[in-house]
Coordinates of C-alpha atoms in Angstrom, one line a residue:
Chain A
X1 CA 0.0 0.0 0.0
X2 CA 1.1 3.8 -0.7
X3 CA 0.8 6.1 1.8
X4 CA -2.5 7.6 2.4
X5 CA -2.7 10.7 4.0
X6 CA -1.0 13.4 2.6
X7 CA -1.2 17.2 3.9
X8 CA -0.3 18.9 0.8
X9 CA -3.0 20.0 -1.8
X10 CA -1.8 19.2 -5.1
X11 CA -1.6 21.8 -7.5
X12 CA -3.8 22.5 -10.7
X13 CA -1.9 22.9 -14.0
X14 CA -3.1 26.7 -14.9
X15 CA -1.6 26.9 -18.6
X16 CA -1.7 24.7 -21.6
X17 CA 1.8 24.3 -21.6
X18 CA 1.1 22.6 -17.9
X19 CA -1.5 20.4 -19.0
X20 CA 0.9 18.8 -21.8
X21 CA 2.8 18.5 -18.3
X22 CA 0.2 16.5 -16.4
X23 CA -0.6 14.6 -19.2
X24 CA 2.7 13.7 -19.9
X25 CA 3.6 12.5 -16.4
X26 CA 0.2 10.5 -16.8
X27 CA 0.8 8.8 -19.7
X28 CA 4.5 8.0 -17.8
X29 CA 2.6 6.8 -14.8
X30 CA 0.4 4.4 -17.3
X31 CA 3.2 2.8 -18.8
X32 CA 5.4 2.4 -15.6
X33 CA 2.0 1.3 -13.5
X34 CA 1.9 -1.5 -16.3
X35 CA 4.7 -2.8 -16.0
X36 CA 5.7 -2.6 -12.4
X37 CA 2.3 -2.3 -10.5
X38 CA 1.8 -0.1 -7.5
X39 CA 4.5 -1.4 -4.9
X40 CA 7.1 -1.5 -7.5
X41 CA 6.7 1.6 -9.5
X42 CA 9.1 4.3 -8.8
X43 CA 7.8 8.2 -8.5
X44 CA 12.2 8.7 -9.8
X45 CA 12.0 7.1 -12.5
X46 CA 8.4 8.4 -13.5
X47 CA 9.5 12.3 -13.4
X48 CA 12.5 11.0 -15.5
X49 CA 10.3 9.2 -18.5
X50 CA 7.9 12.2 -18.7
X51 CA 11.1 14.8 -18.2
X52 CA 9.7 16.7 -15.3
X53 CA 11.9 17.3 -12.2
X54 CA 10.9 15.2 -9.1
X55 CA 9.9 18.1 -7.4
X56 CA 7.4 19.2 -10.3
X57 CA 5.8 15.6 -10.3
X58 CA 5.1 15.6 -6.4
X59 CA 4.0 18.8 -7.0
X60 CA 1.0 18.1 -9.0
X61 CA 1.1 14.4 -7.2
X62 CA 2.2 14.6 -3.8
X63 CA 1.9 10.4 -3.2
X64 CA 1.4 7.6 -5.4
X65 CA -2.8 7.9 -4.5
X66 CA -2.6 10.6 -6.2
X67 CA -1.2 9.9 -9.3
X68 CA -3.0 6.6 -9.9
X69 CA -6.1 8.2 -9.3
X70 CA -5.1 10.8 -11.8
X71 CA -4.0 8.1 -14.3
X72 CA -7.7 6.7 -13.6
X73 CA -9.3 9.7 -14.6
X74 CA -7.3 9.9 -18.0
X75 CA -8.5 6.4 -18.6
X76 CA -12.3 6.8 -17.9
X77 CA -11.7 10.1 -20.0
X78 CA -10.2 7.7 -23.0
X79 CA -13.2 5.1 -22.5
X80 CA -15.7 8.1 -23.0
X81 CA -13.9 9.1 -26.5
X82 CA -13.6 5.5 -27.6
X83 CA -17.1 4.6 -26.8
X84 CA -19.0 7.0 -28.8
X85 CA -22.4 7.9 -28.1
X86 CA -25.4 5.6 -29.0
X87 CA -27.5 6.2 -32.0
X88 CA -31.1 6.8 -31.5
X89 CA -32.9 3.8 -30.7
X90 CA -30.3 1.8 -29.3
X91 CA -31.6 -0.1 -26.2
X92 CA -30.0 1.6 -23.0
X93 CA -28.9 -1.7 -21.7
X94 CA -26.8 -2.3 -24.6
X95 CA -25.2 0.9 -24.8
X96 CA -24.4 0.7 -20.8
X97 CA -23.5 -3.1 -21.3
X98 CA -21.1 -2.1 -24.6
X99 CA -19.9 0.8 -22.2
X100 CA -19.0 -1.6 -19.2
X101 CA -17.0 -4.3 -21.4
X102 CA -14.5 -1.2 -22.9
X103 CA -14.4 -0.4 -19.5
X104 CA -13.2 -3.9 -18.4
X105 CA -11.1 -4.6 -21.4
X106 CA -9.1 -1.5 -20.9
X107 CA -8.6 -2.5 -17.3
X108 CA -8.2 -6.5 -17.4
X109 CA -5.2 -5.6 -20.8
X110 CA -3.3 -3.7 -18.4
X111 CA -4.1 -6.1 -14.7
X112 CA -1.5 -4.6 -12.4
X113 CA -2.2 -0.9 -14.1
X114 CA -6.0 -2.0 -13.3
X115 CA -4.8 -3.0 -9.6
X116 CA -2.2 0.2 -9.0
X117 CA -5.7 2.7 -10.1
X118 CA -8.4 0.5 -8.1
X119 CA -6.1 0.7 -5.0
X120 CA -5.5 4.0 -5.2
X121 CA -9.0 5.4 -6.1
X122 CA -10.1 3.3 -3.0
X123 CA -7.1 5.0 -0.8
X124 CA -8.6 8.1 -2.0
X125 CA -12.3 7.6 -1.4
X126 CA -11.0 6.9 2.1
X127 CA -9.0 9.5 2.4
X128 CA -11.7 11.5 1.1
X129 CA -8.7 12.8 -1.3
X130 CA -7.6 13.2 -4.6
X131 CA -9.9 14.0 -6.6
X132 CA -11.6 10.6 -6.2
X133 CA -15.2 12.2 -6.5
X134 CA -14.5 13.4 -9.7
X135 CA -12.9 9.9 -11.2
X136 CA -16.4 8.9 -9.9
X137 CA -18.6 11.5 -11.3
X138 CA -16.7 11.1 -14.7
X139 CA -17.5 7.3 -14.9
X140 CA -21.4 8.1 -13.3
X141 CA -21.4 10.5 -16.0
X142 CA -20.5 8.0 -19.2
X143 CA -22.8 5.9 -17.9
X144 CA -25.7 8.0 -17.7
X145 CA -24.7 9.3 -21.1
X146 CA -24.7 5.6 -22.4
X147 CA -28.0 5.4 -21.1
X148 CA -29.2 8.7 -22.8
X149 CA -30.7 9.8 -19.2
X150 CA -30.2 13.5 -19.2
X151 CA -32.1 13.9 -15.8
X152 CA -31.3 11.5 -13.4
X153 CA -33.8 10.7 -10.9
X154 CA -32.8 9.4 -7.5
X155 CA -33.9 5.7 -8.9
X156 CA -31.5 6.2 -11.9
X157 CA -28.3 7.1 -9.5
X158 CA -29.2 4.3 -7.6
X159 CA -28.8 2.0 -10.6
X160 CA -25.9 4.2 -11.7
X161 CA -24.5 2.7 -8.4
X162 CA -25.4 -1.0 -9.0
X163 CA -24.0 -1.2 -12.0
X164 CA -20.8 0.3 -11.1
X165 CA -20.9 -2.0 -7.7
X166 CA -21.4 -4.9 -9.8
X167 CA -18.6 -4.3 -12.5
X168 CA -16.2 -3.3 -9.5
X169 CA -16.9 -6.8 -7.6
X170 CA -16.5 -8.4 -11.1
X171 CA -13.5 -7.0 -12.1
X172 CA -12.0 -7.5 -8.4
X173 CA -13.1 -11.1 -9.2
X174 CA -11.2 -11.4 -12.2
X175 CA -7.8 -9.3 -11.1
X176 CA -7.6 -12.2 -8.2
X177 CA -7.9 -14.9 -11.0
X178 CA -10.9 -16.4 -9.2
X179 CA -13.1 -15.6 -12.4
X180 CA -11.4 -16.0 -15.7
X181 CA -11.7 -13.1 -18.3
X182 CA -14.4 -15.1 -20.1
X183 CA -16.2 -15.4 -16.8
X184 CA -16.2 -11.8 -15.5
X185 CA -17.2 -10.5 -19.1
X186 CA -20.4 -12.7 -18.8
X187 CA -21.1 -12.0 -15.6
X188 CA -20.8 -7.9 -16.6
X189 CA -23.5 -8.9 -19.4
X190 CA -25.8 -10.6 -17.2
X191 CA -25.2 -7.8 -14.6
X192 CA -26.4 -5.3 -17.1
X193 CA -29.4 -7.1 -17.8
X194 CA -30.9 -7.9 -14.8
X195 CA -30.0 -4.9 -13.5
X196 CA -31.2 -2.0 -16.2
X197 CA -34.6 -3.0 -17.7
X198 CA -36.3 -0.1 -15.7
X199 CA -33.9 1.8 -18.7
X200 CA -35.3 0.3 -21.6
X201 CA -39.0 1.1 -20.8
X202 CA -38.5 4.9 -20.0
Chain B
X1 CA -0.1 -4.5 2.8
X2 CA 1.0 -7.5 4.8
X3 CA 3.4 -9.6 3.2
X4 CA 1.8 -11.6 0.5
X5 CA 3.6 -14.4 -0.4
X6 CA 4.3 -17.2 2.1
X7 CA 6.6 -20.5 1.0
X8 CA 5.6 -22.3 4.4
X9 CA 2.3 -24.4 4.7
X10 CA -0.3 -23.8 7.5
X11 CA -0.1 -26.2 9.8
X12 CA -4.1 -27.6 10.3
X13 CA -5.7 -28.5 13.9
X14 CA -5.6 -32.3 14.5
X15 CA -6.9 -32.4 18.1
X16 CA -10.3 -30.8 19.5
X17 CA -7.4 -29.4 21.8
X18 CA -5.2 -27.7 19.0
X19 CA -8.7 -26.2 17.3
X20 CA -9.7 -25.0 20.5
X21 CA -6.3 -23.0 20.4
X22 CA -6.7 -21.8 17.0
X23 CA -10.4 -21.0 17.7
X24 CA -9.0 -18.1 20.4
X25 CA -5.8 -17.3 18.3
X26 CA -8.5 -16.0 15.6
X27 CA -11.1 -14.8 18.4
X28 CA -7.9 -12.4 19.3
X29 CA -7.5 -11.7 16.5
X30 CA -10.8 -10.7 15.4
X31 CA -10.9 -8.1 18.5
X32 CA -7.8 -6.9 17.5
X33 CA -7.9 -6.2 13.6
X34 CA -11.1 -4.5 15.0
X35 CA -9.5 -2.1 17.1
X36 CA -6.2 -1.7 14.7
X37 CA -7.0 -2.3 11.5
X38 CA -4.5 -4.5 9.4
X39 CA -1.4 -2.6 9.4
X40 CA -1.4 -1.8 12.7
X41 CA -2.2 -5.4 14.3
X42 CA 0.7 -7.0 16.0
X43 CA 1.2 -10.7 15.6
X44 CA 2.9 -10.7 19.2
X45 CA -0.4 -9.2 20.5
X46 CA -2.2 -11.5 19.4
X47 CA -0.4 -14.2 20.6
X48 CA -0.3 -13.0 24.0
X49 CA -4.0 -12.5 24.1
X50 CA -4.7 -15.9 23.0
X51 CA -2.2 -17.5 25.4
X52 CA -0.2 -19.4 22.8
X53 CA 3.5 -18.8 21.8
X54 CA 4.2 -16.7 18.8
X55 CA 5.8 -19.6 17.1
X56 CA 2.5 -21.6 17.7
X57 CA 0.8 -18.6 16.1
X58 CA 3.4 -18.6 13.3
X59 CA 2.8 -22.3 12.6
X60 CA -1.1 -22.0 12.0
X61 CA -1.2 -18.2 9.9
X62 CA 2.0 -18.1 8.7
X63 CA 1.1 -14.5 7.7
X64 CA -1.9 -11.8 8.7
X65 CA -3.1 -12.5 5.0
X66 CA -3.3 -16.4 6.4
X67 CA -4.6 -14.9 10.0
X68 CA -7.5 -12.6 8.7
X69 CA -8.6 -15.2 5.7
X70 CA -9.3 -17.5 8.6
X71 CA -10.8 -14.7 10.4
X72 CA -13.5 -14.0 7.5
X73 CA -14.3 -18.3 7.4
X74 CA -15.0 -18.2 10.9
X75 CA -17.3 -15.4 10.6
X76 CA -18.8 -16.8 7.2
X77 CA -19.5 -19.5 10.1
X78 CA -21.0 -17.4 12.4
X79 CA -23.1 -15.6 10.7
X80 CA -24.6 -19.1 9.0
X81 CA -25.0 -20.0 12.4
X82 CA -26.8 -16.8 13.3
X83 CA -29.1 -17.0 10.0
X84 CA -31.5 -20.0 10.2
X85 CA -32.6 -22.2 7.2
X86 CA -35.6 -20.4 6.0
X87 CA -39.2 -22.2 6.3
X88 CA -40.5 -23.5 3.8
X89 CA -42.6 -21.2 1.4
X90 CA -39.9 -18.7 1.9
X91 CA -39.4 -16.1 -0.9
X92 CA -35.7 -16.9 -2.1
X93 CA -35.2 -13.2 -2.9
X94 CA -36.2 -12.5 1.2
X95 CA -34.1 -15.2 2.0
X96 CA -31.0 -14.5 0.2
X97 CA -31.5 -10.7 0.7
X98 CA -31.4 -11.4 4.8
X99 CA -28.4 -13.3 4.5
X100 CA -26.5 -10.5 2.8
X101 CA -27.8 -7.4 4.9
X102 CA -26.7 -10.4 7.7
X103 CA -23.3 -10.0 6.8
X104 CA -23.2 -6.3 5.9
X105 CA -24.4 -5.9 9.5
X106 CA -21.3 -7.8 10.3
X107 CA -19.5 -6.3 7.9
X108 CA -19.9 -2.6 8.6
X109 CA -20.3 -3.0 12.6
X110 CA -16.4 -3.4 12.7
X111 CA -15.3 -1.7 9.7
X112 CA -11.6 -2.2 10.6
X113 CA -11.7 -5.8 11.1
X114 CA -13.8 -5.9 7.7
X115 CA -11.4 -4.1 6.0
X116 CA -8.6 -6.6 7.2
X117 CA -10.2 -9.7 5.8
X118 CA -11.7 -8.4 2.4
X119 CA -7.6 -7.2 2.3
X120 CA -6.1 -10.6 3.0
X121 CA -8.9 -12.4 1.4
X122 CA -8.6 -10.7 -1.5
X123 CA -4.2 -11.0 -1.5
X124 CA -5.2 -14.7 -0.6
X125 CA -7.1 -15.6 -4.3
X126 CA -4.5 -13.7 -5.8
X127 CA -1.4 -15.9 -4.0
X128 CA -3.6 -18.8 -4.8
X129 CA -3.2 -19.0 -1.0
X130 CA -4.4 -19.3 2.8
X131 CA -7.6 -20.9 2.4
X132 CA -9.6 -18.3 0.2
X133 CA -11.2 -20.7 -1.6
X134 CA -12.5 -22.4 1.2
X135 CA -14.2 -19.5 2.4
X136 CA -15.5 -18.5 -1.1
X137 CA -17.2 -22.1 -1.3
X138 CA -18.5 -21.5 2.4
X139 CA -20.2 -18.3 1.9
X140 CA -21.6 -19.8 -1.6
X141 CA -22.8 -22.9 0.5
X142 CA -24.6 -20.3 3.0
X143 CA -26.4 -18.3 -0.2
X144 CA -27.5 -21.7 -2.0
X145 CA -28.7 -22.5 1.6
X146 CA -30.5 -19.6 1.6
X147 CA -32.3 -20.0 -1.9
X148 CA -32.9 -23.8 -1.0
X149 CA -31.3 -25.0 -3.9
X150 CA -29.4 -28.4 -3.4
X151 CA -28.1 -28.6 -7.1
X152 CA -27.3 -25.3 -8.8
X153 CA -27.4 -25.8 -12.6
X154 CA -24.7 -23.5 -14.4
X155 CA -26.7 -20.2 -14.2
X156 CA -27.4 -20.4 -10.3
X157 CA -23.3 -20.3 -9.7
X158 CA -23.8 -17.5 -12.3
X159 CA -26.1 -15.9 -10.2
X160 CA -24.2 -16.5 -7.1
X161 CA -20.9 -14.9 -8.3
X162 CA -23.2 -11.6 -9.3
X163 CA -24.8 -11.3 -6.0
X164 CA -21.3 -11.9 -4.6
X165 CA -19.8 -9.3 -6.7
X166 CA -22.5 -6.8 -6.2
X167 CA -22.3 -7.0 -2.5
X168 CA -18.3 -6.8 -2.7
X169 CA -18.9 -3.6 -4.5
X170 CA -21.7 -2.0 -1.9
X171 CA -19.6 -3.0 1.4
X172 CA -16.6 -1.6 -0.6
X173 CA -18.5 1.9 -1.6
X174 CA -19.6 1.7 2.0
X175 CA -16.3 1.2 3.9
X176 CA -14.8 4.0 1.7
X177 CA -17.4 6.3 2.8
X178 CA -18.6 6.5 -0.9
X179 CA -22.2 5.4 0.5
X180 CA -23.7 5.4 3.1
X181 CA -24.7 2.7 5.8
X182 CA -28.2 3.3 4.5
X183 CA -27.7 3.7 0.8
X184 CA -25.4 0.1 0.8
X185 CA -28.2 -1.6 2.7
X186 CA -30.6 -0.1 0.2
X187 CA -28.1 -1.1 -2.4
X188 CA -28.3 -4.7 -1.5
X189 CA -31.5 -4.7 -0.7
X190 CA -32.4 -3.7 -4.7
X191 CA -29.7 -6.0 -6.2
X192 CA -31.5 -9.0 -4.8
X193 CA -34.6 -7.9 -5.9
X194 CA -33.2 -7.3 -9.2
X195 CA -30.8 -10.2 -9.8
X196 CA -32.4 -13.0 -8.6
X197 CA -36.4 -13.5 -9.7
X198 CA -35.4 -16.6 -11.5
X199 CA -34.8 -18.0 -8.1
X200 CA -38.7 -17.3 -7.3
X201 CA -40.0 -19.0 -10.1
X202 CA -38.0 -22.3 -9.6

């Protein structure tokens, strides 16, 4: 486990040229998280690959919780651009069900990047930190998009919740190798259609 | 994160007087993870509370991912113990959905402890280790129990693993202070409802 609490606020990047920053020492944090996983990856040799001093990359990430949950954000941000919105007429429960296996392949091609951002996002939730809330509004938001729900009603955030409980227990499931990929994508299916009827008859 | 991998096998109980040991060493052991948490629970404390030698302790959880896996099968036992085999003529939905607020009650009443074991069970599936599966067949055992079926066909261990997964995901939303007591019982309460019909109409 990183460490969790941290005092420091991170900064925000203010310019475009400090976006190209951040998004640099994401894309860094990606690759590394990939190859090394959470415990192993090195915040050194991170700064080095994006070309960033150290100080600069604890700067805008002062821990490993918050970096991960960063590079979780880019990645939920790269789901939403890759899964492009339904037409007309497409049944909400296979858009959200189309939405939820992109999700799961981007996370089960990359398993100890998968583990490195579920830890962390978790850490942060807890830590009521790091800009977990808005990883979480992102992900509520592609879903709710998928669905074509433009006004949620308290019913639809509660099945905004189940479905992200579901495909978090399944893809925990298939990260510990007690369901195999084939497994946890069927069960991600079956999820989505017991759960999101109530969708298709709005 | 305790340590996760372990070369040494756990030594089991062969004497009603050796699992009356290891029954305190993990009664200690839940009292403690509940007032520490994982990272903070000292093997040497628990060892002294149990009145057995830290070598003894060593020899049954070679590790606290050993020592809290345990911890969750004896309170998959309990709380079968605590949850009676529903009459006949009883809703399988109701049934099942008892069970799980059952253990969410046990769950989030010691959310330390909880914490701990869904930790170490989880490092457990992923080590291939320490008795997880055993634990995932018991709690399986108590939900078929529940829904009073003696064979599952294919689709009811489908329909397990989902109501599995979607409760991993509520108690983990929960414990991170994502939802609320309330909202996870809710939560659960809805999945049940939602996921398992074809269990009423058997």
């Amino acid at each position: 486990m990183p460490r969790i609490a941290e005092v420091r606020l991170p900064a925000q990047p203010n310019s475009p040229q400090q976006q190209e920053r951040v998004n640099r020492i994401l894309r860094a944090a990606a690759r590394q998280g990939a190859a090394h996983g959470l415990e192993r990856v090195q915040m050194q040799e991170i700064a080095k690959e994006s070309g960033v001093a150290i100080a600069t990359l604890y700067r805008y990430f002062p821990s490993k919780m918050h970096l991960f949950t960063g590079v979780m954000r880019m990645q939920i941000g790269r789901i939403g651009a890759e899964v492009s919105q339904p037409a007309d007429g497409t049944d909400p429960v296979d858009a959200v069900t189309d939405l939820m296996l992109a999700a799961t392949k981007r996370m089960l091609d990359s398993p100890k990047l998968a583990h490195a951002m579920m830890t962390s996002n978790n850490a942060a939730f807890h830590a009521t930190e790091a800009g977990a809330h808005e990883t979480h509004l992102a992900f509520k938001g592609l879903i709710l998009r998928a669905a074509r729900i433009a006004e949620p009603t308290p019913r639809d955030e509660q099945l905004v919740r189940l479905i992200e409980q579901s495909w978090f227990g399944a893809l925990n499931s298939a990260l510990n190798g007690r369901t195999t990929r084939e497994e946890s994508e069927d069960d991600i299916r079956l999820s989505c259609r017991l759960l999101l009827p109530a969708w298709s008859e709005r």
